[in-house]
Amino acid sequence: MSEGELGLKKTLSGLHLWGIAVGLVISGEYFGWSYGWAQAGTLGFLVTTVFIAVMYTTFIFSFTELTTAIPHAGGPFAYSYRAFGPFGGYVAGFSTLVEFVFAPPAIALAIGAYLNVQFPALDARTAAVGAYGVFMALNIAGVTIAATFELVVTVLAIAELLIFMGVVSGGCSWSHFTAAGWAGAEHPSLAMLGGLFAAIPFAIWFFLAIEGAAMAAEEAKDPKRTIPRAYIFGILTLVALAFGTMIFAGAVGNWPRLANINDPLPQAMKIVVGAKSGWLHLLVWIGLLGLIASFHGIIMGYSRQIFALARAGLLPRLLATVHPRWRTPHLAILAGGAVGIAAIYSDQLVTIAGQPLTASIVTMSALGAIVMYIMSLLSLMRLRRCEPLLERPFRAPLYPFFPLTALSIAVVSLVAIVYYNPFVAGLFALLGVAGAAVTRPRAGQRTRAQSDPMLHRPEIS
């Protein structure tokens, strides 16, 4: 960065980073995951979720090594660029961009669905677009304001999930949860294995985007110390909330009714306390904060990814502009929002492979995440071998067992997602090829990436 050029401002504390890490994900506890019940049943999906939780836990302990060694706004793009050069950087950057740009419209539509519970006359798409306007503006206003807001709504959203579990506990029964829980059958069989694998994207939704806190690394105070704490406490928080939410919601009874909707928690609570209960209204209002926390946080995430790719020369340089007053990448925020709003208005027009568009968006976002996880884990192992002297304030525990475990599960998940969602996978590949064709003419203009010390790769024999 040249002297006098505006850059991102270092203002975020460890508590802010924990709020971002958990807040990015916490909407996954409020909606999206229940589509997994439609594929695998409650018990089948429980098995799938354990499988994915192991992947995320081992991945985060591995990923934190990269985040602290290379605290770059590009996150996975930077790690893969350093490990594998421009092509590796492109694959990781494109995948991360798909993950973070496609997740917000799904969350915005869920915000609309939750508001529709309270105001039946309110169009869900109108509410979703309104959410984009409000939270893009908040993100543009400044990272400290945005991160503090994220922390507050995240804490409130966690409190609401605990309230939900407490209120419905009186009407819960394990027999309700297990009824026909193996993809509609009472007992497991080989026939239901397909449903377990098909449910993988929805188990990923429980944890999707936690890695986005890495993209705030350039804005963090003392990232080498605060990021590991944020990630470790973040993944422990999310694992506990994911299993608690899923089990309590399924145990109220009639879980098939909750399997294909965007507001499973209010509907689960309605079964226990009735449609007119004050608890239900509290859940809708405070539950919105869980969706808002993720929506707001992922806007922060996609904007930093767009900013980093543009700064490196993979996207138009204009998108790397930092607002002179607020020191935020305002044009990157607006660009990602334009894509999300277009997806929102396609919701009632597009059905993919018989699934609602929201389910397909979740799948597309999960596919981008899995490819990015694989690239990050490969980058970790390559950098361990090729740059043994790279400063690593945090080292992945039980190396190479942890990264290899995460990598193995990620590869299995990738195969399953592609096999059960060929149209979405084909669209992902088509977008990737189109993106490569657009960025390739810039290959000779990447002096900015080559001069970035965090992207620079020393000559390796």
Short mmCIF file of C-alpha atoms in Angstrom, two decimals:
data_model
loop_
_atom_site.label_atom_id
_atom_site.label_comp_id
_atom_site.label_asym_id
_atom_site.label_seq_id
_atom_site.Cartn_x
_atom_site.Cartn_y
_atom_site.Cartn_z
CA MET A 1 0.00 0.00 0.00
CA SER A 2 1.48 3.33 -0.99
CA GLU A 3 2.04 6.05 1.56
CA GLY A 4 -1.04 8.13 2.05
CA GLU A 5 -3.36 5.56 0.49
CA LEU A 6 -6.44 4.83 2.54
CA GLY A 7 -6.58 1.41 4.13
CA LEU A 8 -8.82 -0.45 6.56
CA LYS A 9 -8.75 0.79 10.15
CA LYS A 10 -7.56 -1.43 13.06
CA THR A 11 -10.24 -1.01 15.73
CA LEU A 12 -11.67 -4.47 16.53
CA SER A 13 -11.13 -6.22 19.88
CA GLY A 14 -11.18 -9.95 20.61
CA LEU A 15 -14.76 -9.67 21.86
CA HIS A 16 -15.74 -7.97 18.60
CA LEU A 17 -14.14 -10.84 16.65
CA TRP A 18 -15.98 -13.46 18.73
CA GLY A 19 -19.22 -11.57 18.04
CA ILE A 20 -18.44 -11.54 14.32
CA ALA A 21 -17.50 -15.25 14.25
CA VAL A 22 -20.67 -16.36 16.06
CA GLY A 23 -22.90 -13.69 14.56
CA LEU A 24 -21.95 -14.68 11.01
CA VAL A 25 -23.30 -18.15 11.68
CA ILE A 26 -26.08 -17.83 14.22
CA SER A 27 -28.88 -17.43 11.68
CA GLY A 28 -28.10 -21.07 10.83
CA GLU A 29 -29.75 -21.97 14.13
CA TYR A 30 -32.91 -20.06 13.19
CA PHE A 31 -33.61 -21.40 9.69
CA GLY A 32 -32.16 -23.37 6.78
CA TRP A 33 -31.04 -26.43 8.73
CA SER A 34 -34.55 -27.90 8.95
CA TYR A 35 -34.47 -28.70 5.22
CA GLY A 36 -32.08 -31.46 6.32
CA TRP A 37 -34.95 -33.17 8.11
CA ALA A 38 -36.77 -33.42 4.78
CA GLN A 39 -33.79 -35.35 3.40
CA ALA A 40 -32.69 -37.51 6.33
CA GLY A 41 -35.26 -37.31 9.14
CA THR A 42 -34.41 -36.14 12.64
CA LEU A 43 -32.09 -38.96 13.66
CA GLY A 44 -30.47 -39.21 10.24
CA PHE A 45 -29.82 -35.50 10.23
CA LEU A 46 -28.44 -35.72 13.77
CA VAL A 47 -25.83 -38.18 12.48
CA THR A 48 -25.02 -35.90 9.54
CA THR A 49 -24.65 -32.93 11.87
CA VAL A 50 -22.21 -34.81 14.13
CA PHE A 51 -20.17 -35.62 11.02
CA ILE A 52 -20.10 -31.98 9.92
CA ALA A 53 -19.46 -30.68 13.46
CA VAL A 54 -16.28 -32.81 13.58
CA MET A 55 -15.22 -31.28 10.27
CA TYR A 56 -15.79 -27.72 11.45
CA THR A 57 -14.07 -28.22 14.80
CA THR A 58 -10.93 -29.71 13.25
CA PHE A 59 -11.08 -27.17 10.41
CA ILE A 60 -11.26 -24.13 12.69
CA PHE A 61 -8.30 -25.29 14.78
CA SER A 62 -6.37 -25.70 11.50
CA PHE A 63 -7.66 -22.54 9.82
CA THR A 64 -6.66 -20.39 12.80
CA GLU A 65 -3.01 -21.12 12.05
CA LEU A 66 -3.42 -19.50 8.62
CA THR A 67 -5.45 -16.57 9.94
CA THR A 68 -2.83 -15.60 12.52
CA ALA A 69 0.14 -16.20 10.22
CA ILE A 70 -1.39 -14.20 7.33
CA PRO A 71 -3.87 -11.65 8.79
CA HIS A 72 -5.18 -10.43 5.42
CA ALA A 73 -8.63 -9.09 4.47
CA GLY A 74 -8.75 -11.66 1.66
CA GLY A 75 -8.71 -14.54 4.12
CA PRO A 76 -8.72 -17.83 2.18
CA PHE A 77 -7.84 -16.01 -1.06
CA ALA A 78 -4.61 -14.75 0.55
CA TYR A 79 -3.64 -18.16 1.99
CA SER A 80 -4.20 -19.98 -1.30
CA TYR A 81 -2.50 -17.24 -3.33
CA ARG A 82 0.58 -17.52 -1.14
CA ALA A 83 0.56 -21.32 -1.28
CA PHE A 84 -0.42 -21.95 -4.90
CA GLY A 85 -0.09 -18.66 -6.76
CA PRO A 86 -2.72 -16.72 -8.75
CA PHE A 87 -4.75 -19.76 -9.85
CA GLY A 88 -5.03 -21.12 -6.32
CA GLY A 89 -5.92 -17.66 -5.11
CA TYR A 90 -8.63 -17.36 -7.73
CA VAL A 91 -10.24 -20.72 -6.84
CA ALA A 92 -10.32 -19.90 -3.13
CA GLY A 93 -11.40 -16.29 -3.73
CA PHE A 94 -14.19 -17.25 -6.12
CA SER A 95 -15.47 -19.97 -3.77
CA THR A 96 -15.45 -17.63 -0.79
CA LEU A 97 -17.24 -14.99 -2.80
CA VAL A 98 -19.98 -17.47 -3.79
CA GLU A 99 -20.36 -18.54 -0.17
CA PHE A 100 -20.67 -15.00 1.15
CA VAL A 101 -22.66 -13.41 -1.69
CA PHE A 102 -25.25 -16.19 -1.94
CA ALA A 103 -25.86 -16.60 1.80
CA PRO A 104 -27.31 -13.09 2.46
CA PRO A 105 -30.35 -13.34 0.13
CA ALA A 106 -31.36 -16.61 1.80
CA ILE A 107 -31.07 -14.94 5.20
CA ALA A 108 -32.91 -11.84 3.99
CA LEU A 109 -35.80 -14.01 2.79
CA ALA A 110 -35.90 -15.68 6.21
CA ILE A 111 -36.06 -12.23 7.82
CA GLY A 112 -39.05 -11.54 5.59
CA ALA A 113 -40.66 -14.85 6.59
CA TYR A 114 -40.21 -14.08 10.31
CA LEU A 115 -41.70 -10.61 9.87
CA ASN A 116 -44.58 -12.13 7.93
CA VAL A 117 -45.47 -14.16 11.05
CA GLN A 118 -45.99 -10.86 12.88
CA PHE A 119 -47.37 -8.85 9.95
CA PRO A 120 -49.14 -11.18 7.49
CA ALA A 121 -49.80 -8.31 5.06
CA LEU A 122 -46.08 -7.52 4.73
CA ASP A 123 -44.52 -8.95 1.58
CA ALA A 124 -41.46 -11.04 2.49
CA ARG A 125 -39.45 -9.81 -0.50
CA THR A 126 -40.11 -6.17 0.35
CA ALA A 127 -38.89 -6.78 3.89
CA ALA A 128 -35.83 -8.61 2.57
CA VAL A 129 -34.83 -5.75 0.28
CA GLY A 130 -35.43 -3.28 3.10
CA ALA A 131 -33.04 -5.31 5.26
CA TYR A 132 -30.38 -5.00 2.57
CA GLY A 133 -30.78 -1.23 2.49
CA VAL A 134 -30.54 -0.81 6.26
CA PHE A 135 -27.57 -3.10 6.85
CA MET A 136 -25.54 -2.06 3.84
CA ALA A 137 -25.85 1.50 5.16
CA LEU A 138 -24.78 0.38 8.65
CA ASN A 139 -21.75 -1.43 7.24
CA ILE A 140 -20.76 1.61 5.22
CA ALA A 141 -21.03 3.85 8.30
CA GLY A 142 -17.92 2.35 9.93
CA VAL A 143 -16.45 -0.98 11.04
CA THR A 144 -16.47 -0.19 14.77
CA ILE A 145 -20.15 0.76 14.68
CA ALA A 146 -20.91 -2.32 12.58
CA ALA A 147 -18.92 -4.71 14.79
CA THR A 148 -20.37 -3.33 18.04
CA PHE A 149 -23.88 -3.71 16.64
CA GLU A 150 -22.97 -7.25 15.57
CA LEU A 151 -21.78 -8.11 19.08
CA VAL A 152 -24.94 -6.79 20.75
CA VAL A 153 -27.38 -8.58 18.43
CA THR A 154 -25.35 -11.79 18.62
CA VAL A 155 -25.54 -11.88 22.43
CA LEU A 156 -29.29 -11.20 22.27
CA ALA A 157 -29.75 -13.92 19.63
CA ILE A 158 -27.92 -16.45 21.82
CA ALA A 159 -30.12 -15.47 24.76
CA GLU A 160 -33.21 -15.97 22.61
CA LEU A 161 -32.14 -19.46 21.56
CA LEU A 162 -31.72 -20.35 25.23
CA ILE A 163 -35.18 -18.88 25.96
CA PHE A 164 -36.63 -20.96 23.10
CA MET A 165 -35.17 -24.14 24.54
CA GLY A 166 -36.46 -23.30 28.01
CA VAL A 167 -40.00 -22.43 26.87
CA VAL A 168 -40.50 -25.51 24.68
CA SER A 169 -38.82 -27.91 27.12
CA GLY A 170 -42.12 -28.50 28.91
CA GLY A 171 -43.65 -29.92 25.73
CA CYS A 172 -40.63 -31.90 24.59
CA SER A 173 -40.34 -35.65 24.39
CA TRP A 174 -37.48 -37.72 23.00
CA SER A 175 -40.08 -40.02 21.43
CA HIS A 176 -41.34 -37.08 19.38
CA PHE A 177 -37.82 -36.47 18.09
CA THR A 178 -37.17 -40.10 17.19
CA ALA A 179 -40.57 -40.84 15.56
CA ALA A 180 -39.85 -41.99 11.98
CA GLY A 181 -36.50 -40.26 12.48
CA TRP A 182 -34.51 -42.30 9.98
CA ALA A 183 -35.67 -40.58 6.76
CA GLY A 184 -39.29 -41.50 7.55
CA ALA A 185 -38.54 -44.96 8.95
CA GLU A 186 -38.37 -46.14 12.55
CA HIS A 187 -35.08 -47.97 12.12
CA PRO A 188 -31.87 -47.20 10.21
CA SER A 189 -31.18 -49.01 6.95
CA LEU A 190 -28.91 -48.82 3.94
CA ALA A 191 -31.75 -47.23 2.00
CA MET A 192 -31.59 -44.07 4.10
CA LEU A 193 -27.86 -43.47 3.66
CA GLY A 194 -28.56 -41.36 0.60
CA GLY A 195 -30.68 -39.02 2.69
CA LEU A 196 -27.84 -38.57 5.19
CA PHE A 197 -25.47 -37.46 2.44
CA ALA A 198 -28.12 -35.32 0.74
CA ALA A 199 -28.60 -33.47 4.04
CA ILE A 200 -24.95 -32.38 4.26
CA PRO A 201 -25.49 -28.81 2.90
CA PHE A 202 -28.09 -28.16 5.60
CA ALA A 203 -25.80 -29.43 8.37
CA ILE A 204 -23.10 -27.13 6.98
CA TRP A 205 -25.61 -24.26 7.32
CA PHE A 206 -25.37 -24.66 11.11
CA PHE A 207 -21.73 -23.51 10.94
CA LEU A 208 -21.39 -21.82 7.56
CA ALA A 209 -19.32 -18.60 7.45
CA ILE A 210 -17.59 -18.81 10.84
CA GLU A 211 -14.37 -18.50 8.87
CA GLY A 212 -15.52 -15.05 7.76
CA ALA A 213 -14.00 -13.51 10.88
CA ALA A 214 -10.66 -13.99 9.11
CA MET A 215 -11.67 -11.26 6.71
CA ALA A 216 -11.74 -8.79 9.60
CA ALA A 217 -8.11 -9.62 10.45
CA GLU A 218 -6.74 -6.41 8.91
CA GLU A 219 -9.13 -4.42 11.12
CA ALA A 220 -8.33 -6.30 14.35
CA LYS A 221 -6.13 -5.12 17.19
CA ASP A 222 -3.40 -7.70 17.86
CA PRO A 223 -4.90 -10.33 15.47
CA LYS A 224 -2.27 -12.92 16.36
CA ARG A 225 -3.63 -13.10 19.90
CA THR A 226 -7.30 -12.22 19.56
CA ILE A 227 -8.24 -14.32 16.51
CA PRO A 228 -7.42 -17.74 18.05
CA ARG A 229 -9.51 -16.93 21.11
CA ALA A 230 -12.41 -15.70 18.99
CA TYR A 231 -12.40 -18.81 16.80
CA ILE A 232 -12.02 -21.38 19.57
CA PHE A 233 -14.73 -19.93 21.79
CA GLY A 234 -16.84 -19.28 18.69
CA ILE A 235 -16.89 -22.88 17.44
CA LEU A 236 -17.63 -24.21 20.95
CA THR A 237 -20.56 -21.77 21.24
CA LEU A 238 -21.96 -22.76 17.86
CA VAL A 239 -21.69 -26.53 18.35
CA ALA A 240 -23.64 -26.28 21.62
CA LEU A 241 -26.34 -24.07 20.07
CA ALA A 242 -26.70 -26.20 16.93
CA PHE A 243 -27.42 -29.44 18.75
CA GLY A 244 -29.58 -27.76 21.39
CA THR A 245 -31.75 -25.97 18.86
CA MET A 246 -32.21 -28.99 16.62
CA ILE A 247 -33.07 -31.43 19.40
CA PHE A 248 -35.49 -29.13 21.24
CA ALA A 249 -37.28 -28.14 18.01
CA GLY A 250 -37.69 -31.76 16.90
CA ALA A 251 -38.80 -32.95 20.32
CA VAL A 252 -41.96 -30.80 20.35
CA GLY A 253 -43.55 -33.18 17.83
CA ASN A 254 -44.70 -33.13 14.20
CA TRP A 255 -41.18 -32.45 12.89
CA PRO A 256 -42.16 -33.10 9.20
CA ARG A 257 -44.26 -29.92 9.41
CA LEU A 258 -41.08 -27.96 10.20
CA ALA A 259 -38.91 -29.54 7.52
CA ASN A 260 -39.53 -27.27 4.52
CA ILE A 261 -40.15 -23.82 5.98
CA ASN A 262 -38.04 -20.73 6.66
CA ASP A 263 -39.26 -20.15 10.23
CA PRO A 264 -39.05 -23.52 12.07
CA LEU A 265 -38.50 -22.11 15.57
CA PRO A 266 -41.66 -19.94 15.78
CA GLN A 267 -43.65 -22.81 14.32
CA ALA A 268 -42.14 -25.26 16.83
CA MET A 269 -42.94 -22.90 19.69
CA LYS A 270 -46.48 -22.47 18.37
CA ILE A 271 -47.02 -26.22 18.80
CA VAL A 272 -46.19 -25.90 22.51
CA VAL A 273 -47.59 -22.52 23.58
CA GLY A 274 -50.17 -21.69 20.90
CA ALA A 275 -50.37 -18.97 18.26
CA LYS A 276 -51.36 -16.18 20.65
CA SER A 277 -48.71 -16.67 23.32
CA GLY A 278 -46.51 -13.74 24.26
CA TRP A 279 -43.55 -16.11 24.15
CA LEU A 280 -44.16 -16.64 20.44
CA HIS A 281 -44.14 -12.93 19.74
CA LEU A 282 -40.96 -12.56 21.79
CA LEU A 283 -39.30 -15.31 19.75
CA VAL A 284 -40.28 -13.67 16.47
CA TRP A 285 -38.98 -10.25 17.48
CA ILE A 286 -35.80 -11.28 19.24
CA GLY A 287 -35.32 -14.22 16.86
CA LEU A 288 -35.03 -11.69 14.09
CA LEU A 289 -31.84 -10.56 15.77
CA GLY A 290 -30.23 -13.92 15.03
CA LEU A 291 -30.98 -13.50 11.36
CA ILE A 292 -29.89 -9.87 11.47
CA ALA A 293 -26.59 -10.78 13.16
CA SER A 294 -25.66 -13.18 10.37
CA PHE A 295 -27.03 -10.99 7.61
CA HIS A 296 -25.14 -7.95 8.86
CA GLY A 297 -21.95 -9.93 9.51
CA ILE A 298 -21.94 -11.64 6.12
CA ILE A 299 -22.35 -8.29 4.38
CA MET A 300 -19.17 -7.32 6.23
CA GLY A 301 -17.56 -10.58 5.06
CA TYR A 302 -18.47 -10.40 1.37
CA SER A 303 -17.45 -6.75 1.16
CA ARG A 304 -13.95 -7.51 2.51
CA GLN A 305 -13.58 -10.42 0.09
CA ILE A 306 -14.62 -8.25 -2.88
CA PHE A 307 -12.30 -5.49 -1.59
CA ALA A 308 -9.33 -7.88 -1.30
CA LEU A 309 -9.89 -9.43 -4.74
CA ALA A 310 -10.19 -5.99 -6.31
CA ARG A 311 -7.08 -4.74 -4.50
CA ALA A 312 -5.17 -7.76 -5.85
CA GLY A 313 -6.36 -7.11 -9.40
CA LEU A 314 -8.83 -9.99 -9.79
CA LEU A 315 -11.84 -7.65 -9.79
CA PRO A 316 -12.17 -4.06 -11.06
CA ARG A 317 -9.92 -1.75 -9.06
CA LEU A 318 -12.90 0.53 -8.36
CA LEU A 319 -14.29 -2.06 -5.94
CA ALA A 320 -11.21 -1.65 -3.73
CA THR A 321 -12.10 1.98 -3.05
CA VAL A 322 -12.22 2.90 0.64
CA HIS A 323 -14.58 5.68 1.69
CA PRO A 324 -12.46 8.69 2.72
CA ARG A 325 -14.56 9.43 5.81
CA TRP A 326 -15.81 6.07 7.06
CA ARG A 327 -12.82 3.96 5.94
CA THR A 328 -15.04 1.14 4.71
CA PRO A 329 -15.16 -0.51 1.23
CA HIS A 330 -18.51 1.07 0.34
CA LEU A 331 -18.59 0.14 -3.35
CA ALA A 332 -17.84 -3.52 -2.53
CA ILE A 333 -20.73 -3.49 -0.06
CA LEU A 334 -23.11 -2.12 -2.69
CA ALA A 335 -21.92 -4.52 -5.41
CA GLY A 336 -22.61 -7.63 -3.33
CA GLY A 337 -25.97 -6.20 -2.32
CA ALA A 338 -27.01 -5.78 -5.94
CA VAL A 339 -26.46 -9.50 -6.55
CA GLY A 340 -28.42 -10.42 -3.42
CA ILE A 341 -31.40 -8.22 -4.29
CA ALA A 342 -31.55 -9.78 -7.76
CA ALA A 343 -31.68 -13.23 -6.13
CA ILE A 344 -34.49 -12.12 -3.81
CA TYR A 345 -36.68 -11.06 -6.70
CA SER A 346 -36.05 -14.41 -8.38
CA ASP A 347 -37.31 -16.37 -5.35
CA GLN A 348 -40.86 -16.91 -6.56
CA LEU A 349 -39.81 -17.33 -10.19
CA VAL A 350 -37.14 -20.00 -9.85
CA THR A 351 -37.36 -23.59 -8.59
CA ILE A 352 -34.26 -25.78 -8.96
CA ALA A 353 -34.59 -29.57 -8.99
CA GLY A 354 -37.92 -29.33 -7.16
CA GLN A 355 -36.43 -27.39 -4.23
CA PRO A 356 -37.37 -23.87 -3.16
CA LEU A 357 -34.85 -21.26 -4.29
CA THR A 358 -33.86 -20.69 -0.65
CA ALA A 359 -32.78 -24.33 -0.34
CA SER A 360 -30.80 -24.06 -3.58
CA ILE A 361 -29.12 -20.86 -2.41
CA VAL A 362 -28.15 -22.64 0.82
CA THR A 363 -26.70 -25.47 -1.28
CA MET A 364 -24.76 -23.08 -3.55
CA SER A 365 -23.35 -21.25 -0.54
CA ALA A 366 -22.37 -24.55 1.10
CA LEU A 367 -20.68 -25.71 -2.10
CA GLY A 368 -18.58 -22.55 -2.22
CA ALA A 369 -17.67 -23.03 1.44
CA ILE A 370 -16.55 -26.64 0.98
CA VAL A 371 -14.30 -25.81 -1.98
CA MET A 372 -12.80 -22.97 0.02
CA TYR A 373 -12.22 -25.23 3.05
CA ILE A 374 -10.39 -27.75 0.87
CA MET A 375 -8.20 -25.02 -0.64
CA SER A 376 -7.43 -23.59 2.81
CA LEU A 377 -6.46 -26.96 4.26
CA LEU A 378 -4.26 -27.76 1.27
CA SER A 379 -2.68 -24.31 1.66
CA LEU A 380 -1.96 -24.99 5.32
CA MET A 381 -0.14 -28.22 4.50
CA ARG A 382 1.78 -26.72 1.57
CA LEU A 383 2.91 -23.71 3.59
CA ARG A 384 4.01 -25.96 6.45
CA ARG A 385 6.27 -27.76 3.96
CA CYS A 386 7.41 -24.84 1.79
CA GLU A 387 7.63 -22.05 4.37
CA PRO A 388 8.72 -23.68 7.63
CA LEU A 389 10.12 -20.35 8.88
CA LEU A 390 6.82 -18.45 8.44
CA GLU A 391 5.86 -16.97 11.81
CA ARG A 392 2.92 -18.97 13.20
CA PRO A 393 1.61 -17.46 16.46
CA PHE A 394 -0.94 -20.30 16.63
CA ARG A 395 -0.15 -23.77 15.35
CA ALA A 396 -2.82 -26.33 14.48
CA PRO A 397 -2.94 -28.91 17.29
CA LEU A 398 -2.35 -32.59 16.52
CA TYR A 399 -0.93 -31.72 13.10
CA PRO A 400 -1.42 -33.36 10.59
CA PHE A 401 -4.33 -35.31 12.15
CA PHE A 402 -6.67 -32.32 12.53
CA PRO A 403 -6.26 -30.87 9.02
CA LEU A 404 -6.36 -34.32 7.42
CA THR A 405 -9.57 -35.15 9.30
CA ALA A 406 -11.19 -31.89 8.18
CA LEU A 407 -9.93 -32.38 4.62
CA SER A 408 -11.26 -35.95 4.39
CA ILE A 409 -14.73 -34.95 5.59
CA ALA A 410 -14.72 -31.90 3.31
CA VAL A 411 -13.91 -34.05 0.26
CA VAL A 412 -16.70 -36.51 1.14
CA SER A 413 -19.07 -33.57 1.59
CA LEU A 414 -18.07 -32.08 -1.76
CA VAL A 415 -18.73 -35.35 -3.57
CA ALA A 416 -22.11 -35.71 -1.84
CA ILE A 417 -23.20 -32.14 -2.63
CA VAL A 418 -22.22 -32.49 -6.29
CA TYR A 419 -23.88 -35.92 -6.61
CA TYR A 420 -27.18 -34.87 -5.06
CA ASN A 421 -27.26 -31.38 -6.56
CA PRO A 422 -25.86 -31.70 -10.10
CA PHE A 423 -27.65 -28.63 -11.45
CA VAL A 424 -26.42 -26.37 -8.64
CA ALA A 425 -22.91 -27.84 -8.97
CA GLY A 426 -22.97 -27.24 -12.72
CA LEU A 427 -24.05 -23.64 -12.17
CA PHE A 428 -21.23 -23.19 -9.65
CA ALA A 429 -18.69 -24.54 -12.16
CA LEU A 430 -20.11 -22.36 -14.95
CA LEU A 431 -19.83 -19.24 -12.79
CA GLY A 432 -16.27 -20.21 -11.92
CA VAL A 433 -15.24 -20.60 -15.55
CA ALA A 434 -16.96 -17.34 -16.50
CA GLY A 435 -15.22 -15.56 -13.65
CA ALA A 436 -11.85 -16.95 -14.72
CA ALA A 437 -12.46 -15.77 -18.29
CA VAL A 438 -13.23 -12.26 -17.04
CA THR A 439 -10.25 -12.04 -14.68
CA ARG A 440 -7.69 -13.67 -17.00
CA PRO A 441 -7.06 -10.49 -19.06
CA ARG A 442 -5.95 -8.89 -15.79
CA ALA A 443 -3.20 -11.46 -15.32
CA GLY A 444 -0.53 -9.08 -16.55
CA GLN A 445 -1.78 -6.27 -14.33
CA ARG A 446 -1.42 -7.95 -10.94
CA THR A 447 1.56 -5.99 -9.73
CA ARG A 448 -0.45 -4.97 -6.66
CA ALA A 449 -0.87 -8.61 -5.61
CA GLN A 450 2.77 -9.35 -6.34
CA SER A 451 3.89 -6.42 -4.19
CA ASP A 452 1.66 -7.34 -1.24
CA PRO A 453 4.02 -8.85 1.37
CA MET A 454 1.31 -11.14 2.74
CA LEU A 455 0.59 -12.57 -0.73
CA HIS A 456 4.21 -12.75 -1.86
CA ARG A 457 5.63 -16.23 -2.08
CA PRO A 458 9.35 -16.62 -1.57
CA GLU A 459 11.12 -18.66 -4.22
CA ILE A 460 10.71 -22.31 -3.33
CA SER A 461 13.15 -24.91 -4.51
#
